[in-house]
Short mmCIF file of C-alpha atoms in Angstrom, two decimals:
data_model
loop_
_atom_site.label_atom_id
_atom_site.label_comp_id
_atom_site.label_asym_id
_atom_site.label_seq_id
_atom_site.Cartn_x
_atom_site.Cartn_y
_atom_site.Cartn_z
CA MET C 1 135.52 60.68 42.49
CA ASN C 2 132.44 58.79 43.66
CA ASP C 3 129.05 59.18 42.09
CA HIS C 4 126.43 58.98 44.78
CA PRO C 5 122.91 58.93 43.40
CA GLY C 6 121.68 61.66 45.70
CA ILE C 7 118.09 61.87 46.81
CA GLU C 8 115.32 61.05 44.38
CA TRP C 9 111.93 62.56 45.21
CA ARG C 10 109.39 59.90 46.14
CA ASP C 11 105.66 60.17 46.76
CA GLU C 12 106.16 58.94 50.31
CA PHE C 13 107.89 62.27 51.09
CA THR C 14 104.69 64.21 50.36
CA THR C 15 103.06 65.77 53.39
CA GLY C 16 99.99 67.12 51.60
CA ILE C 17 100.94 70.61 52.81
CA ALA C 18 101.77 72.51 49.61
CA SER C 19 104.23 75.00 51.15
CA VAL C 20 106.11 72.25 53.01
CA ASP C 21 106.23 69.93 49.99
CA GLN C 22 107.51 72.74 47.75
CA GLU C 23 110.28 73.54 50.21
CA HIS C 24 111.13 69.84 50.61
CA LYS C 25 111.63 69.55 46.85
CA MET C 26 113.89 72.61 46.89
CA LEU C 27 115.89 71.14 49.80
CA VAL C 28 116.33 67.88 47.89
CA GLU C 29 117.74 69.84 44.93
CA MET C 30 120.08 71.78 47.23
CA VAL C 31 121.34 68.65 49.01
CA ASN C 32 121.84 66.92 45.66
CA ASN C 33 123.94 69.90 44.56
CA VAL C 34 126.13 69.51 47.66
CA ILE C 35 126.50 65.80 46.89
CA ARG C 36 127.52 66.58 43.28
CA LEU C 37 130.11 69.08 44.53
CA MET C 38 131.50 66.53 46.99
CA ASP C 39 131.52 63.74 44.40
CA HIS C 40 133.35 65.77 41.79
CA ASP C 41 136.08 66.98 44.12
CA GLU C 42 135.07 70.60 43.74
CA ASP C 43 136.95 73.25 45.64
CA HIS C 44 136.07 72.70 49.27
CA GLU C 45 135.10 76.39 49.54
CA ALA C 46 132.32 75.70 47.02
CA VAL C 47 131.14 72.81 49.20
CA ILE C 48 131.23 74.99 52.33
CA ASP C 49 129.24 77.72 50.55
CA ALA C 50 126.67 75.20 49.31
CA LEU C 51 126.39 73.67 52.78
CA GLY C 52 125.93 77.16 54.21
CA ASP C 53 123.07 77.73 51.76
CA VAL C 54 121.52 74.39 52.76
CA ASN C 55 121.92 75.24 56.44
CA ALA C 56 120.21 78.63 55.99
CA LYS C 57 117.35 77.18 53.93
CA VAL C 58 116.90 74.23 56.28
CA SER C 59 116.80 76.57 59.30
CA ALA C 60 114.10 78.71 57.68
CA HIS C 61 112.16 75.62 56.60
CA PHE C 62 112.30 74.12 60.08
CA ALA C 63 110.96 77.38 61.50
CA LEU C 64 107.95 77.06 59.15
CA GLU C 65 107.32 73.43 60.10
CA GLU C 66 107.70 74.17 63.80
CA LEU C 67 105.29 77.11 63.56
CA LEU C 68 102.69 74.89 61.89
CA MET C 69 103.20 72.19 64.53
CA ARG C 70 102.90 74.67 67.43
CA LYS C 71 99.73 76.21 65.95
CA ALA C 72 98.21 72.73 65.71
CA SER C 73 99.41 71.70 69.20
CA TYR C 74 101.12 68.76 67.52
CA ALA C 75 101.71 66.02 70.11
CA ALA C 76 105.04 64.92 68.62
CA PHE C 77 106.42 68.47 68.40
CA GLU C 78 109.38 68.00 70.77
CA PRO C 79 110.91 64.88 69.14
CA HIS C 80 110.33 66.40 65.71
CA LYS C 81 112.06 69.63 66.74
CA GLU C 82 114.91 67.63 68.29
CA ASP C 83 115.41 65.79 65.00
CA HIS C 84 115.60 69.16 63.24
CA GLU C 85 118.23 70.36 65.72
CA ASN C 86 120.25 67.17 65.18
CA LEU C 87 120.40 67.77 61.43
CA LEU C 88 121.46 71.40 61.88
CA ASP C 89 124.22 70.23 64.22
CA GLU C 90 125.29 67.62 61.67
CA ILE C 91 125.42 70.16 58.83
CA ARG C 92 127.54 72.47 60.99
CA ASP C 93 129.86 69.56 61.86
CA ILE C 94 130.28 68.75 58.16
CA MET C 95 130.99 72.42 57.39
CA ASP C 96 133.57 72.53 60.20
CA ALA C 97 135.26 69.40 58.84
CA PHE C 98 135.45 70.90 55.36
CA GLU C 99 136.82 74.16 56.73
CA ALA C 100 139.47 72.22 58.68
CA GLY C 101 140.42 70.22 55.59
CA ASP C 102 139.21 66.97 57.20
CA TYR C 103 136.96 65.82 54.42
CA SER C 104 138.72 63.76 51.76
CA GLN C 105 138.33 60.43 53.55
CA ARG C 106 134.91 61.28 54.95
CA ARG C 107 132.97 62.38 51.87
CA SER C 108 131.04 59.12 51.60
CA GLU C 109 130.20 59.34 55.30
CA PHE C 110 128.92 62.91 54.89
CA VAL C 111 126.85 62.04 51.83
CA SER C 112 125.42 58.98 53.55
CA HIS C 113 124.44 60.96 56.64
CA LEU C 114 122.76 63.72 54.65
CA THR C 115 120.81 61.42 52.36
CA THR C 116 119.77 59.06 55.15
CA TRP C 117 118.59 61.90 57.37
CA PHE C 118 116.49 63.59 54.68
CA VAL C 119 114.96 60.37 53.34
CA THR C 120 114.14 59.08 56.82
CA HIS C 121 112.84 62.39 58.17
CA PHE C 122 110.68 63.14 55.13
CA SER C 123 109.17 59.66 54.91
CA THR C 124 108.53 59.18 58.63
CA MET C 125 108.31 62.35 60.70
CA ASP C 126 107.15 64.84 58.07
CA ALA C 127 104.72 62.42 56.44
CA LYS C 128 102.81 62.36 59.75
CA LEU C 129 102.14 66.11 59.68
CA HIS C 130 99.24 65.96 57.24
CA HIS C 131 97.73 62.96 58.99
CA ALA C 132 97.74 65.00 62.20
CA GLY C 133 95.64 67.66 60.49
CA ILE C 134 98.47 70.15 60.15
CA GLY C 135 98.09 72.44 57.17
CA ASN C 136 94.46 71.51 56.54
#
């Protein structure tokens, strides 16, 4: 059992767009739940279910962000959308690995990828949304 700290909400993640920030906080809680399940060697079916929930919520959240960006003719829409697609692919890859039983040696890798992606994406790409006038 490893105890990864998970993601701690930081002010730098705030976009200034209430609906986006609320969903980001919910996503952080959901990802932290997946990390807890992985760390405590829970039944891998529980991890797969939790990852499925994260995948569904992330997909819906990305649709909201992408709608806001399209409405605002956001110049960095394509790279932002591509980053979203990369995370969805990564979550599916992690789910596939858990379903195949190929997870025991890779838990730290999975946790690291998830936390790094969310922290980096929130603090760089999403933080720019408000500055671009999106959601104002």
